[in-house]
Amino acid sequence: MIDTPRHQALSSSSRVDILSIVRAAATGSTAAEIVQETDLHPSTVRAHLDRLTTAGLLVRARASNGQPGRPAWRYRTAATGTTPAPAPYRALAAALLAHLTEREHDGDVRGRAAIVGRQWGRQLAAAIPADDATDAAGPVTTVARVLTALGFAPDLAETAPAAVLHLRSCPFLELVSAHPDAMCGLHLGVVQGAWLAVGGPDGDTALAPFGAPTACVVRLPASADRP
């Protein structure tokens, strides 16, 4: 059976070119970067990016480059073979998203989503059997287990000076594409809540969309899993 939305999205040679550009970029591309490479009008590029995102071929998130102000959208190709999260998690995420985005005019949707996510992360960590949550593996492994249960397919990329997890899959892909600020905030909150629930040391916990060529990156503020 033909995947109609994707085939329609790729019916334009310009969109095919844009998809190739994004795929070739190590950390994704912004609309401005694509304009420079294609000489297309910015409005045309944004329309093509929206079409590719709606079709599930691209995902987007805010990715700060260290400059002041609101960072631009950065796009990357959607992971192939992504497995959706279990139905109860997806239903909960969708309900939270609807509640949060109803108040987008209040500002800081990402911050409010993170608050909700922290409570959710604490609950998910608490549901892990005590012998697993308190064994010698430590809090980094417990956070990874929470993320695995949700379908993020985390890999431990670094252990020192801080733990770094690469999230290879996005189980809420269509929700992220529609409301990336809220969903990325929710995911960050889940990590923070799980981390604190299992005794992770204080410090800045970060989630960097497009932080690696094929993954989002979680940075945990400790080497707590090492002696």
Tab-separated table of C-alpha atoms in Angstrom:
chain	number	residue	atom	x	y	z
A	1	MET	CA	0.000	0.000	0.000
A	2	ILE	CA	1.379	3.434	-0.950
A	3	ASP	CA	2.165	5.774	1.919
A	4	THR	CA	0.210	8.636	0.319
A	5	PRO	CA	1.307	11.589	2.495
A	6	ARG	CA	4.985	10.728	2.093
A	7	HIS	CA	4.712	10.096	-1.624
A	8	GLN	CA	2.861	13.357	-2.103
A	9	ALA	CA	5.468	15.204	-0.046
A	10	LEU	CA	8.199	13.816	-2.297
A	11	SER	CA	6.366	14.696	-5.517
A	12	SER	CA	8.272	17.989	-5.575
A	13	SER	CA	11.896	17.926	-6.698
A	14	SER	CA	12.586	20.893	-4.414
A	15	ARG	CA	11.350	18.967	-1.387
A	16	VAL	CA	13.462	15.972	-2.390
A	17	ASP	CA	16.488	18.278	-2.596
A	18	ILE	CA	15.698	19.792	0.811
A	19	LEU	CA	15.319	16.341	2.362
A	20	SER	CA	18.728	15.377	0.944
A	21	ILE	CA	20.313	18.525	2.385
A	22	VAL	CA	18.913	17.841	5.839
A	23	ARG	CA	19.996	14.198	5.701
A	24	ALA	CA	23.539	15.223	4.828
A	25	ALA	CA	23.819	17.720	7.704
A	26	ALA	CA	25.433	16.251	10.811
A	27	THR	CA	23.121	18.074	13.234
A	28	GLY	CA	20.237	18.959	10.966
A	29	SER	CA	19.525	22.237	9.173
A	30	THR	CA	17.669	25.484	9.759
A	31	ALA	CA	15.469	27.112	7.144
A	32	ALA	CA	18.058	29.879	6.716
A	33	GLU	CA	20.787	27.338	6.003
A	34	ILE	CA	18.620	25.624	3.407
A	35	VAL	CA	17.836	28.968	1.745
A	36	GLN	CA	21.571	29.556	1.359
A	37	GLU	CA	22.101	26.153	-0.244
A	38	THR	CA	19.093	26.222	-2.595
A	39	ASP	CA	18.513	29.917	-3.379
A	40	LEU	CA	14.799	29.303	-2.846
A	41	HIS	CA	12.681	32.027	-1.255
A	42	PRO	CA	12.509	31.704	2.566
A	43	SER	CA	8.707	31.375	2.471
A	44	THR	CA	8.995	28.577	-0.083
A	45	VAL	CA	11.567	26.761	2.032
A	46	ARG	CA	9.418	27.055	5.157
A	47	ALA	CA	6.391	25.707	3.265
A	48	HIS	CA	8.403	22.743	1.985
A	49	LEU	CA	9.782	22.038	5.466
A	50	ASP	CA	6.277	22.133	6.925
A	51	ARG	CA	5.089	19.665	4.293
A	52	LEU	CA	7.972	17.281	4.951
A	53	THR	CA	7.413	17.520	8.707
A	54	THR	CA	3.675	16.856	8.402
A	55	ALA	CA	4.442	13.805	6.273
A	56	GLY	CA	6.716	12.440	9.002
A	57	LEU	CA	9.883	12.689	6.927
A	58	LEU	CA	11.403	15.418	9.111
A	59	VAL	CA	11.214	16.343	12.775
A	60	ARG	CA	11.975	19.750	14.213
A	61	ALA	CA	12.937	21.285	17.530
A	62	ARG	CA	14.405	24.491	18.870
A	63	ALA	CA	18.173	24.203	18.995
A	64	SER	CA	20.048	27.097	20.568
A	65	ASN	CA	23.338	28.182	19.049
A	66	GLY	CA	24.233	30.244	22.069
A	67	GLN	CA	22.839	33.480	20.627
A	68	PRO	CA	20.310	35.575	22.555
A	69	GLY	CA	16.626	35.400	21.690
A	70	ARG	CA	14.415	32.549	20.558
A	71	PRO	CA	16.449	29.995	18.580
A	72	ALA	CA	15.381	28.991	15.079
A	73	TRP	CA	13.789	25.666	14.258
A	74	ARG	CA	16.326	23.011	13.349
A	75	TYR	CA	15.175	20.103	11.208
A	76	ARG	CA	16.510	16.577	10.889
A	77	THR	CA	15.301	13.407	9.210
A	78	ALA	CA	12.960	11.206	11.180
A	79	ALA	CA	14.490	7.975	12.415
A	80	THR	CA	13.459	4.909	10.449
A	81	GLY	CA	11.929	2.024	12.315
A	82	THR	CA	10.757	4.220	15.201
A	83	THR	CA	8.543	2.258	17.556
A	84	PRO	CA	5.613	4.161	19.070
A	85	ALA	CA	5.406	4.369	22.843
A	86	PRO	CA	2.953	2.041	24.606
A	87	ALA	CA	-0.651	3.171	24.182
A	88	PRO	CA	-1.157	4.395	27.787
A	89	TYR	CA	1.926	6.629	27.570
A	90	ARG	CA	0.843	8.008	24.211
A	91	ALA	CA	-2.652	8.778	25.463
A	92	LEU	CA	-1.235	10.537	28.530
A	93	ALA	CA	1.215	12.549	26.450
A	94	ALA	CA	-1.507	13.595	24.025
A	95	ALA	CA	-3.803	14.691	26.872
A	96	LEU	CA	-1.020	16.688	28.527
A	97	LEU	CA	-0.114	18.261	25.216
A	98	ALA	CA	-3.697	19.358	24.605
A	99	HIS	CA	-3.863	20.942	28.061
A	100	LEU	CA	-0.532	22.720	27.750
A	101	THR	CA	-1.003	24.053	24.238
A	102	GLU	CA	-4.432	25.468	25.058
A	103	ARG	CA	-2.486	28.074	27.050
A	104	GLU	CA	0.305	28.752	24.566
A	105	HIS	CA	-0.537	32.460	24.683
A	106	ASP	CA	0.634	32.481	28.318
A	107	GLY	CA	4.196	31.784	27.169
A	108	ASP	CA	6.810	29.266	28.359
A	109	VAL	CA	4.974	26.157	27.201
A	110	ARG	CA	8.267	24.278	27.408
A	111	GLY	CA	8.748	25.246	31.054
A	112	ARG	CA	5.234	24.191	32.056
A	113	ALA	CA	5.632	20.920	30.172
A	114	ALA	CA	8.884	20.231	32.032
A	115	ILE	CA	7.114	20.666	35.375
A	116	VAL	CA	4.518	18.062	34.370
A	117	GLY	CA	7.242	15.806	32.972
A	118	ARG	CA	9.196	15.840	36.236
A	119	GLN	CA	6.215	14.457	38.114
A	120	TRP	CA	5.709	11.829	35.432
A	121	GLY	CA	9.407	10.891	35.501
A	122	ARG	CA	9.318	10.412	39.277
A	123	GLN	CA	6.338	8.087	38.933
A	124	LEU	CA	7.970	6.070	36.159
A	125	ALA	CA	11.203	5.683	38.154
A	126	ALA	CA	9.241	4.629	41.242
A	127	ALA	CA	7.559	1.876	39.204
A	128	ILE	CA	10.909	0.166	38.583
A	129	PRO	CA	11.401	-2.729	41.055
A	130	ALA	CA	13.430	-1.654	44.076
A	131	ASP	CA	16.184	-4.195	43.453
A	132	ASP	CA	16.761	-2.648	40.029
A	133	ALA	CA	16.488	0.985	41.072
A	134	THR	CA	18.924	0.618	43.946
A	135	ASP	CA	21.432	-1.874	42.583
A	136	ALA	CA	25.056	-1.130	41.794
A	137	ALA	CA	24.180	0.059	38.283
A	138	GLY	CA	23.100	3.397	39.739
A	139	PRO	CA	20.798	6.234	38.687
A	140	VAL	CA	22.104	6.623	35.119
A	141	THR	CA	21.038	3.081	34.294
A	142	THR	CA	17.680	3.628	35.974
A	143	VAL	CA	17.031	6.738	33.883
A	144	ALA	CA	18.003	4.734	30.796
A	145	ARG	CA	15.488	2.043	31.804
A	146	VAL	CA	12.741	4.663	32.122
A	147	LEU	CA	13.586	5.999	28.666
A	148	THR	CA	13.739	2.480	27.242
A	149	ALA	CA	10.281	1.714	28.604
A	150	LEU	CA	8.962	4.811	26.842
A	151	GLY	CA	10.575	3.746	23.561
A	152	PHE	CA	13.472	6.223	23.226
A	153	ALA	CA	16.114	3.510	22.604
A	154	PRO	CA	18.832	5.245	24.675
A	155	ASP	CA	22.535	4.460	24.314
A	156	LEU	CA	25.141	5.403	26.911
A	157	ALA	CA	27.584	7.452	24.826
A	158	GLU	CA	29.816	8.893	27.573
A	159	THR	CA	30.377	8.294	31.284
A	160	ALA	CA	32.882	11.006	32.218
A	161	PRO	CA	32.982	13.693	33.357
A	162	ALA	CA	29.191	13.384	33.084
A	163	ALA	CA	26.910	10.710	31.678
A	164	VAL	CA	25.602	11.294	28.156
A	165	LEU	CA	22.725	9.323	26.650
A	166	HIS	CA	21.869	9.316	22.941
A	167	LEU	CA	18.157	8.865	22.257
A	168	ARG	CA	18.000	6.964	18.968
A	169	SER	CA	14.224	6.868	18.599
A	170	CYS	CA	11.278	9.193	19.227
A	171	PRO	CA	8.157	7.264	20.254
A	172	PHE	CA	6.026	10.430	20.176
A	173	LEU	CA	7.144	11.506	16.713
A	174	GLU	CA	3.888	12.950	15.397
A	175	LEU	CA	3.320	14.873	18.663
A	176	VAL	CA	6.830	16.307	18.558
A	177	SER	CA	6.356	17.379	14.954
A	178	ALA	CA	3.143	19.223	15.833
A	179	HIS	CA	4.253	20.811	19.128
A	180	PRO	CA	8.029	20.430	19.564
A	181	ASP	CA	8.461	22.981	22.362
A	182	ALA	CA	5.897	21.290	24.581
A	183	MET	CA	6.995	17.724	23.866
A	184	CYS	CA	10.722	18.408	24.226
A	185	GLY	CA	9.979	20.158	27.509
A	186	LEU	CA	7.934	17.182	28.649
A	187	HIS	CA	10.742	14.771	27.752
A	188	LEU	CA	13.317	16.876	29.596
A	189	GLY	CA	11.077	16.907	32.648
A	190	VAL	CA	10.735	13.110	32.551
A	191	VAL	CA	14.523	12.772	32.594
A	192	GLN	CA	14.865	15.286	35.442
A	193	GLY	CA	12.137	13.659	37.509
A	194	ALA	CA	13.508	10.146	37.073
A	195	TRP	CA	17.037	11.343	37.849
A	196	LEU	CA	16.057	13.010	41.110
A	197	ALA	CA	13.757	10.153	42.116
A	198	VAL	CA	16.664	7.684	42.167
A	199	GLY	CA	19.096	9.962	43.956
A	200	GLY	CA	20.999	11.476	41.069
A	201	PRO	CA	23.344	14.275	42.200
A	202	ASP	CA	22.314	17.896	41.795
A	203	GLY	CA	23.300	19.740	38.656
A	204	ASP	CA	22.025	20.789	35.265
A	205	THR	CA	20.225	18.051	33.359
A	206	ALA	CA	19.941	18.897	29.669
A	207	LEU	CA	18.157	17.574	26.609
A	208	ALA	CA	19.654	18.771	23.319
A	209	PRO	CA	17.513	18.164	20.226
A	210	PHE	CA	19.790	17.354	17.289
A	211	GLY	CA	22.724	17.144	19.678
A	212	ALA	CA	24.162	14.247	17.655
A	213	PRO	CA	23.844	13.359	13.968
A	214	THR	CA	21.305	10.586	14.531
A	215	ALA	CA	20.040	11.265	18.038
A	216	CYS	CA	18.870	13.730	20.633
A	217	VAL	CA	21.318	14.010	23.529
A	218	VAL	CA	20.629	13.828	27.271
A	219	ARG	CA	23.365	15.076	29.614
A	220	LEU	CA	23.200	14.018	33.263
A	221	PRO	CA	25.151	16.039	35.841
A	222	ALA	CA	27.231	13.275	37.355
A	223	SER	CA	29.384	10.205	37.071
A	224	ALA	CA	27.142	8.608	39.672
A	225	ASP	CA	27.311	5.137	38.124
A	226	ARG	CA	31.085	4.980	38.644
A	227	PRO	CA	32.851	4.329	41.945
